[in-house]
Tab-separated table of C-alpha atoms in Angstrom:
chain	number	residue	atom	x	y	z
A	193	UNK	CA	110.373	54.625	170.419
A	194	UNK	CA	107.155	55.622	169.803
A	195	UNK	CA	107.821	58.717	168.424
A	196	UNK	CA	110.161	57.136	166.239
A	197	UNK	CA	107.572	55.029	164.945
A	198	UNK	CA	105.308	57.675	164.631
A	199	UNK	CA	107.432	59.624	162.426
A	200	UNK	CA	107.963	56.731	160.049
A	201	UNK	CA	104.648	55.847	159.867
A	202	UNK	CA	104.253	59.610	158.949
A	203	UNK	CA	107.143	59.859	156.269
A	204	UNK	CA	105.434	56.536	154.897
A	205	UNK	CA	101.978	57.929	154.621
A	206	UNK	CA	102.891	61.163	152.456
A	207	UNK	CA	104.590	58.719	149.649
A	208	UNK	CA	103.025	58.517	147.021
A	209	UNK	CA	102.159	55.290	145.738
A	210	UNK	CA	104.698	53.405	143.433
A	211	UNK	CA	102.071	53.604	140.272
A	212	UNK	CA	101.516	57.382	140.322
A	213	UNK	CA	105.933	57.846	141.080
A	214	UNK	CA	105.063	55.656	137.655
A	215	UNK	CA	103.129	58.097	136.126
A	216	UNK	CA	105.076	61.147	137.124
A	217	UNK	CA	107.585	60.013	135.361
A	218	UNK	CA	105.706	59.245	132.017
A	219	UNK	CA	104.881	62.709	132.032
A	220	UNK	CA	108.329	64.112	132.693
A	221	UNK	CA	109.374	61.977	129.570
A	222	UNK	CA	106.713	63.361	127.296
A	223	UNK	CA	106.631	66.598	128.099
A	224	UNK	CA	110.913	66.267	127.644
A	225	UNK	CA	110.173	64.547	124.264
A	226	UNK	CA	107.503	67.538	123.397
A	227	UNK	CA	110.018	69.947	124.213
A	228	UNK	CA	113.024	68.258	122.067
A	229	UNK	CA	110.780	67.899	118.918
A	230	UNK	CA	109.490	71.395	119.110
A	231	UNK	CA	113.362	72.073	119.003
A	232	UNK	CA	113.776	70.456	116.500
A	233	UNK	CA	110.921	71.256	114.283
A	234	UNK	CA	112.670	74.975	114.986
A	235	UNK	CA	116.088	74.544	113.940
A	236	UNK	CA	114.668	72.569	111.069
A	237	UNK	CA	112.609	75.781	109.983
A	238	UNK	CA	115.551	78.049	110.851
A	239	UNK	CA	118.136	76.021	108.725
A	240	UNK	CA	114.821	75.468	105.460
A	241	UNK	CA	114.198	78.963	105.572
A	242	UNK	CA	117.312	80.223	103.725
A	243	UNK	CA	117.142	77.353	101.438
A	244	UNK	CA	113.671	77.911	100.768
A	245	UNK	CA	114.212	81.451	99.928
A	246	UNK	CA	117.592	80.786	97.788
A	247	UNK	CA	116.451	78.772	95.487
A	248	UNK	CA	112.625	79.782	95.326
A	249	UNK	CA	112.317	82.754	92.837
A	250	UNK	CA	108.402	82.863	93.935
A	251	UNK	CA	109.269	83.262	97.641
A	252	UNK	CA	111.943	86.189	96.445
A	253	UNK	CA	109.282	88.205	94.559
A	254	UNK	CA	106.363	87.388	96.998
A	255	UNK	CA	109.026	88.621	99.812
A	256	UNK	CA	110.136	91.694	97.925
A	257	UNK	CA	106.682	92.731	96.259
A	258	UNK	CA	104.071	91.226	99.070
A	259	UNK	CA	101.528	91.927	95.931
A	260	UNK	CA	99.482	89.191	97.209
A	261	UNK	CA	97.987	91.165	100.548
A	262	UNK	CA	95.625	93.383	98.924
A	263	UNK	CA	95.124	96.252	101.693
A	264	UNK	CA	91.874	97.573	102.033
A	265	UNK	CA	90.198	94.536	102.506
A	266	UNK	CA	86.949	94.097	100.639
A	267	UNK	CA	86.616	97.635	99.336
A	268	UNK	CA	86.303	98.827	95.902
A	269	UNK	CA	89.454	100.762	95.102
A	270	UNK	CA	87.823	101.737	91.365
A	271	UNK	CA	86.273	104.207	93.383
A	272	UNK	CA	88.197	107.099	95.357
A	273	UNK	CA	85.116	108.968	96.604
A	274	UNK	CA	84.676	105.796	98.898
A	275	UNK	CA	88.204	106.543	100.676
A	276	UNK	CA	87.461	110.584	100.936
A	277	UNK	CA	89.581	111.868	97.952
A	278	UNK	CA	87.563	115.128	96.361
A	279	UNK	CA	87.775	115.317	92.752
A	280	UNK	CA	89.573	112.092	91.944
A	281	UNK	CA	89.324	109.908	88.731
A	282	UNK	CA	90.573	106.554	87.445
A	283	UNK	CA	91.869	105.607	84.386
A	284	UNK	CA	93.787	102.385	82.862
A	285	UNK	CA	96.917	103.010	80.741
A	286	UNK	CA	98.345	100.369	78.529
A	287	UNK	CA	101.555	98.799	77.973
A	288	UNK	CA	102.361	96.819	74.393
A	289	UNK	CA	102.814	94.016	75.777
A	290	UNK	CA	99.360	93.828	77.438
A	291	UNK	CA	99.796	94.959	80.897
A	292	UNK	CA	97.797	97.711	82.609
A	293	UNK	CA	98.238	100.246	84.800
A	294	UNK	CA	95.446	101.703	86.974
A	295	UNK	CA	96.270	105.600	87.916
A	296	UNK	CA	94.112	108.075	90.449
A	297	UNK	CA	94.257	111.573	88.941
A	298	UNK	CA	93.836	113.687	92.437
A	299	UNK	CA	93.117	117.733	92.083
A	300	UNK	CA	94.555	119.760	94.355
A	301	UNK	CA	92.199	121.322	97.343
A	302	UNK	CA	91.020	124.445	94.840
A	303	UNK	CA	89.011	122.515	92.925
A	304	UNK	CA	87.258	120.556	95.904
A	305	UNK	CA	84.228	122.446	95.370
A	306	UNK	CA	83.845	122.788	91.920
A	307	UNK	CA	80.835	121.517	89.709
A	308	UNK	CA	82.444	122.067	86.692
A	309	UNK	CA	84.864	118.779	86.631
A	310	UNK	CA	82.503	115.983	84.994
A	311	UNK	CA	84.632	115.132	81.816
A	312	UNK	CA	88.162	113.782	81.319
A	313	UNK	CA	88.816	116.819	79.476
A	314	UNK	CA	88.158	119.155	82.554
A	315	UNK	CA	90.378	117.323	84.556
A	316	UNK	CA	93.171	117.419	82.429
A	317	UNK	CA	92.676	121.169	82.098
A	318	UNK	CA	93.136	121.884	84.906
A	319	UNK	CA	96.922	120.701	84.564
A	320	UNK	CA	97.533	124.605	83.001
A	321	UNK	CA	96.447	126.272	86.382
A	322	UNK	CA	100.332	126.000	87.179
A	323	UNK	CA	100.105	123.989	90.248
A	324	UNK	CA	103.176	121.708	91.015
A	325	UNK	CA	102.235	118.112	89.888
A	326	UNK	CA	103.661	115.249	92.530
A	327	UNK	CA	104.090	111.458	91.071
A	328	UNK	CA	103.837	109.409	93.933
A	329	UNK	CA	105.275	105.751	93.881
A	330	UNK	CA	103.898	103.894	96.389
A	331	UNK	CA	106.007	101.055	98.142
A	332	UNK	CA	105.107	97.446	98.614
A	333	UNK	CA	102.073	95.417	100.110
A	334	UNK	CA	98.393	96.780	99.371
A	335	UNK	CA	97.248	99.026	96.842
A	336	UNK	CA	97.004	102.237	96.082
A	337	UNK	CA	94.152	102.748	98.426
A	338	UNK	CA	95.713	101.687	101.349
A	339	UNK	CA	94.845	104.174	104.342
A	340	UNK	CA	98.891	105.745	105.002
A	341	UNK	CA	98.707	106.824	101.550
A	342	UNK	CA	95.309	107.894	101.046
A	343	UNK	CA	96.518	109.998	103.760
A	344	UNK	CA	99.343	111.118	102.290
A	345	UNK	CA	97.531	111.851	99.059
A	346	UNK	CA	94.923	114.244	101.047
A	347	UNK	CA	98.066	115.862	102.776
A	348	UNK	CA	99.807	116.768	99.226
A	349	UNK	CA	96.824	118.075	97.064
A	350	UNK	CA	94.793	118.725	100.040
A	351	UNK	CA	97.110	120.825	102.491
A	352	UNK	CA	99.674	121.412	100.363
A	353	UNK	CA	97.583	122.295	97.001
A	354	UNK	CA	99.621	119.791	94.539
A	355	UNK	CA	98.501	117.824	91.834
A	356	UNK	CA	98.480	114.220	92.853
A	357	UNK	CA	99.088	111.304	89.839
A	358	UNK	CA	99.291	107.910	91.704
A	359	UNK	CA	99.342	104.135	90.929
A	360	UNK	CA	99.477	100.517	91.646
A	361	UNK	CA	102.497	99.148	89.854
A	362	UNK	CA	101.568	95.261	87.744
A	363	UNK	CA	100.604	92.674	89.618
A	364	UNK	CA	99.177	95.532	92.665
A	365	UNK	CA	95.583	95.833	93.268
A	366	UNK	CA	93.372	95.968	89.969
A	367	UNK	CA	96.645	96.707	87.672
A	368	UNK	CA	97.511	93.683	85.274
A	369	UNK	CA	100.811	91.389	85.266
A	370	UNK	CA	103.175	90.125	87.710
A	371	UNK	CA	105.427	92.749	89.379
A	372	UNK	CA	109.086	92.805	88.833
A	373	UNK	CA	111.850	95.347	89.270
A	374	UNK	CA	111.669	95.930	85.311
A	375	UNK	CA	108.135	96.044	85.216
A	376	UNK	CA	108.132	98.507	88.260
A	377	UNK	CA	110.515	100.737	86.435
A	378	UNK	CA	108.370	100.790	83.193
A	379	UNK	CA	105.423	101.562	84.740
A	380	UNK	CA	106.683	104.788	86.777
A	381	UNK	CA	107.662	105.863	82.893
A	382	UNK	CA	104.542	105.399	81.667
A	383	UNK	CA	102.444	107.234	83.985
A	384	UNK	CA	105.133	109.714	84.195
A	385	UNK	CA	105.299	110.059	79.815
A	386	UNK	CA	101.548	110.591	80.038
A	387	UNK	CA	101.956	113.532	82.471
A	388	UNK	CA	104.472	114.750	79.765
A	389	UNK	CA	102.002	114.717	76.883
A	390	UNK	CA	99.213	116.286	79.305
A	391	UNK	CA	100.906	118.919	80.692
A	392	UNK	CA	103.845	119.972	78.957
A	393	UNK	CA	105.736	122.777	80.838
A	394	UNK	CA	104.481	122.184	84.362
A	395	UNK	CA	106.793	121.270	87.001
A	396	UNK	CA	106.747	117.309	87.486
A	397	UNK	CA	108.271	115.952	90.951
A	398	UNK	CA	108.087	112.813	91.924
A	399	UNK	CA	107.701	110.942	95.228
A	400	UNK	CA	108.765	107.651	96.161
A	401	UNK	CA	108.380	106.017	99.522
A	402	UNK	CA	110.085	102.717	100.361
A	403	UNK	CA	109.864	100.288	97.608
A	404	UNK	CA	108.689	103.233	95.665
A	405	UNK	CA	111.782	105.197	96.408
A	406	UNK	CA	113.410	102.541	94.609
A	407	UNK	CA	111.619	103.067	91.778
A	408	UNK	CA	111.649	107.116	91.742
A	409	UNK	CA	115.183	106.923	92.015
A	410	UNK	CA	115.579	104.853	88.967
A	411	UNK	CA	112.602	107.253	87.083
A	412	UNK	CA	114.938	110.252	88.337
A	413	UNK	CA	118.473	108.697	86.765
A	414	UNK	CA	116.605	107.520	83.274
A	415	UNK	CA	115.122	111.361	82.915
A	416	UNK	CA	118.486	113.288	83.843
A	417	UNK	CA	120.573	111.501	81.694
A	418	UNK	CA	118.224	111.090	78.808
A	419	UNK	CA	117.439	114.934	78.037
A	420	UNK	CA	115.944	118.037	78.886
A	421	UNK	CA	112.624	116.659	80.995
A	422	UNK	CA	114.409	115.892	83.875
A	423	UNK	CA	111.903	115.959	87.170
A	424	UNK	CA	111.734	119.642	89.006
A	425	UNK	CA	112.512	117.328	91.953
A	426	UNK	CA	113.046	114.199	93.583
A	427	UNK	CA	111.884	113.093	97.343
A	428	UNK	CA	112.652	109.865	98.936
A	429	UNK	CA	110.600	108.927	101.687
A	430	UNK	CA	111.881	106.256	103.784
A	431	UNK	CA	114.250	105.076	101.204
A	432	UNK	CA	117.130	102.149	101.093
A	433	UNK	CA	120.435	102.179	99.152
A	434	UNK	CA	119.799	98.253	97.427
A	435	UNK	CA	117.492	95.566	98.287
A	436	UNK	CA	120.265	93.529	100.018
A	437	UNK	CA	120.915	96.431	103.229
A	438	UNK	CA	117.182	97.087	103.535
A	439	UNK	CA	116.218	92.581	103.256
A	440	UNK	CA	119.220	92.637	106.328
A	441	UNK	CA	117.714	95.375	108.200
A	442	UNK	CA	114.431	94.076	107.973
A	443	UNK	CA	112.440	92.713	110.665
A	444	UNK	CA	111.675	89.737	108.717
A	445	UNK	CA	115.833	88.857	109.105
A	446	UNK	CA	116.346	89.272	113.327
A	447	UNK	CA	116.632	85.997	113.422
A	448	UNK	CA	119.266	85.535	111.533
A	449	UNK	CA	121.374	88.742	112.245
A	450	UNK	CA	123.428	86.213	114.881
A	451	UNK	CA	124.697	84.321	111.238
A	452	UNK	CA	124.213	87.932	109.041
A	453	UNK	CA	127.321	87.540	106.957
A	454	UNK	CA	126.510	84.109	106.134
A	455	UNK	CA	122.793	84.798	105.509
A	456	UNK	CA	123.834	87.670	103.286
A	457	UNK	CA	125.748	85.442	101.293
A	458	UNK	CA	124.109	83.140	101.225
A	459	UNK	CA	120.611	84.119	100.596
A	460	UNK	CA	120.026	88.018	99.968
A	461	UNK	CA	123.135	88.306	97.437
A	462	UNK	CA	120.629	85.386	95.487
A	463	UNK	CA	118.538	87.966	94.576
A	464	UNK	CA	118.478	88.640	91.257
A	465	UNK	CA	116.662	92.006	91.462
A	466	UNK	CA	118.720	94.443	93.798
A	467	UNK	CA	117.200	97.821	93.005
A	468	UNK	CA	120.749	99.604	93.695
A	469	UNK	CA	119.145	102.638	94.346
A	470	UNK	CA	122.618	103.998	95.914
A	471	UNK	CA	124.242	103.694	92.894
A	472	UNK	CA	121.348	105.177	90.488
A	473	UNK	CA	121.056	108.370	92.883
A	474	UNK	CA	125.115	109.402	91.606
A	475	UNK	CA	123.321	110.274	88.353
A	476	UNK	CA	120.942	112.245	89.545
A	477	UNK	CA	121.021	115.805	88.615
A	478	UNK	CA	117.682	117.630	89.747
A	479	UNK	CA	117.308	118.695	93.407
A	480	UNK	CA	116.758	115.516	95.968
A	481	UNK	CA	115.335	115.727	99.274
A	482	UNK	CA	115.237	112.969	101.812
A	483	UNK	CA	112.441	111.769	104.048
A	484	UNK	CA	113.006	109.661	107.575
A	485	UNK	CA	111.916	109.335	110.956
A	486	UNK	CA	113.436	107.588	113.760
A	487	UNK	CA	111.043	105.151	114.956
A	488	UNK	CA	110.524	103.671	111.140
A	489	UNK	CA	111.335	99.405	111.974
A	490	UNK	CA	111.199	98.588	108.378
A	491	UNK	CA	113.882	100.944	106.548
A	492	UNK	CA	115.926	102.467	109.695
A	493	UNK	CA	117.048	105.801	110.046
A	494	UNK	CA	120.838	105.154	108.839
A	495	UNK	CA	119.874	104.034	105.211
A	496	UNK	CA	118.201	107.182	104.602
A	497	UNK	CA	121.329	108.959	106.149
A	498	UNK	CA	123.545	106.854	104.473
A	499	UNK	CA	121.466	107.639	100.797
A	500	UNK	CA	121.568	111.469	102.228
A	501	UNK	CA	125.838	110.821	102.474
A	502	UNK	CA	126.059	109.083	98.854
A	503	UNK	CA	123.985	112.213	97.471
A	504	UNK	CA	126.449	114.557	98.652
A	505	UNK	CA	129.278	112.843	97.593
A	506	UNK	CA	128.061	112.542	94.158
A	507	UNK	CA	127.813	116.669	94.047
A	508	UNK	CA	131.458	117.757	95.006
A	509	UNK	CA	132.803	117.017	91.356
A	510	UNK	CA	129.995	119.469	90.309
A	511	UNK	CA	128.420	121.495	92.748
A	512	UNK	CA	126.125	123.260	89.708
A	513	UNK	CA	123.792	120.016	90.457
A	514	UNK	CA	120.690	120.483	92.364
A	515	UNK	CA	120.394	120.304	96.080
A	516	UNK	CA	120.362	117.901	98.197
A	517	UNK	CA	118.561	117.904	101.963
A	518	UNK	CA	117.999	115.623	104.822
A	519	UNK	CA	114.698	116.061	106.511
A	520	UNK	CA	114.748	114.314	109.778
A	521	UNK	CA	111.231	113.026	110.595
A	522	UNK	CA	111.516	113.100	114.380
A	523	UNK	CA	109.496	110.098	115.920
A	524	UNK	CA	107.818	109.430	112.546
A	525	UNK	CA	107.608	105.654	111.836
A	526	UNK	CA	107.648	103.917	108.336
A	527	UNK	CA	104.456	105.219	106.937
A	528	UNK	CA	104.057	108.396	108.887
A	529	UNK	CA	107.060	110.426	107.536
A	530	UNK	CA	104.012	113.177	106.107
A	531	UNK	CA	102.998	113.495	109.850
A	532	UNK	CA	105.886	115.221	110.545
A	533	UNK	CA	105.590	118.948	111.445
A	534	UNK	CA	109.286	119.716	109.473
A	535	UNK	CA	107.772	118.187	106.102
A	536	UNK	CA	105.398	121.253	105.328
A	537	UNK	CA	107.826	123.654	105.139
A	538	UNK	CA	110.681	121.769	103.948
A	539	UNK	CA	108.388	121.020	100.864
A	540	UNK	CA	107.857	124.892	100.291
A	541	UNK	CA	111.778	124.958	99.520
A	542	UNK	CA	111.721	122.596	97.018
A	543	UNK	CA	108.041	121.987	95.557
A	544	UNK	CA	106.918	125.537	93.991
């Protein structure tokens, strides 16, 4: 009996008294009520988003462009020097309707060392030395001077001796205007009719990666079917056949690739701007060689394949059309496709 008692006075002893069983439960309750709000402050997001981005014009562009980051951070980008480019200048060229383009003229690696280069005049000169001249389209987010393409910039005139004539579209770093698929377009024409008038016979390519290959591709389509100054070449680096397959494949969308054919519809086919690159590449005539690595998370590997497909296609009615090649980029990511060890010679096939 004793023990009996003993063990009740023991299971009585480790209760715990009847106003913290009180206070147990209060917290159970709010941590419960914490837990449903934050689920529904989630589905609330998940369900605004699309609607947000449907019927918001300024959330499309600001998605599509990402203008507004301005990568490097507190630098000056009026001055190339301070990102190691050799013999580099800036100038501004104009549009009528007032918007302005800012454009780095980079000489290739022979005239690194030169004194002689202190007027505009000497650098446009040097256009005649018969070096190949590379228009390079940069995609969205940052500037011009934003370090993967600095990089890429050294690589081309540095390593591979080219001419380098690069930009920041309207509404990019210090260019004027708001950006806009149109505005895109017309810029890439101006920079590229002011090549024209500077160096008239040389052999223009031009270079688009991502966003950018968007807008070579459309450069590439106006110049073929318009006359006899059609580019010497055309590379896509990390490209996408139309805004709608690269928004779905973007990282920005995994959570809504369990609902994609409904989020397609119902938000990316909103877009008014759809740079249908796919399409503009079947009226391309000059040679067109394609750029992309397997580990890029932004564009994947199977739009470029798929752009690589749609080229080919396009040639069997007339195989007299310029070639087209697939350069596969290995374990090059989105902004590292110039890394690769297969771009170097590649380039020496079609850039001459």
């Amino acid at each position: 009996m004793r023990n009996r008692g003993s063990r009740s006075q023991t299971i009585q002893e480790t209760r715990p008294p009847p106003e913290d069983r009180t206070e147990a439960k209060k917290l159970r309750r709010t941590r419960f009520g914490c837990c449903l709000w934050l689920l529904v402050a989630v589905i609330a997001i998940y369900v605004a988003i699309p609607f947000l981005v449907r019927y918001s014009s300024r959330i499309q562009s600001a998605l599509i462009y990402v203008n507004f980051i301005k990568i490097p951070l507190f630098r000056n980008i009026s001055n190339p020097a301070e990102f190691g480019l050799q013999k580099t200048r800036q100038f501004v060229l104009f549009h009528d309707d007032g918007c302005e383009v800012t454009v780095w003229q980079i000489l290739p690696n022979t005239y690194w060392s030169s004194d002689n280069l202190s007027s505009t005049e000497d650098y446009i000169k040097t256009f005649s030395d018969g070096a190949p001249i590379v228009l390079y389209l940069h995609g969205n987010t940052g500037t011009r001077a934003t370090p993967h393409r600095v990089e890429t910039y050294k690589y081309l005139a540095g390593e591979k001796g080219y001419h380098v004539i690069t930009f920041d579209y309207r509404g990019y770093g210090d260019s004027l205007c708001y950006p806009s698929e149109t505005g895109m377009m017309e810029d890439a024409r101006l920079v590229w009719k002011w090549i024209q008038q500077h160096a008239p016979g040389s052999k223009l390519y031009t270079w688009g990666h991502s966003l950018g290959s968007a807008a070579a591709t459309y450069l590439a389509k106006e110049l073929c079917q318009s006359g006899p100054h059609q580019p010497s070449g055309l590379v896509l680096d990390a490209p996408f056949t139309n805004i709608i397959d690269a928004a779905a494949n973007h990282p920005f969308a995994i959570p809504f690739r369990p609902i994609m054919p409904l989020f397609k519809y119902f938000v990316l086919e909103s877009f008014p701007e759809r740079f249908e690159s796919s399409e503009r590449l079947k009226h391309i005539s000059c040679p067109i060689m394609i750029l992309h690595g397997h580990k890029d998370t932004i564009i994947p590997f199977h739009l470029g394949q798929k752009m690589y497909s749609i080229a080919l296609e396009s040639r069997k009615a007339n195989p007299k059309l310029g070639n087209v090649s697939f350069i596969d980029c290995g374990e090059s990511a989105h902004k590292t496709n110039y890394q690769s060890p297969h771009i170097g010679p590649a380039l020496d096939t079609l850039i001459k």
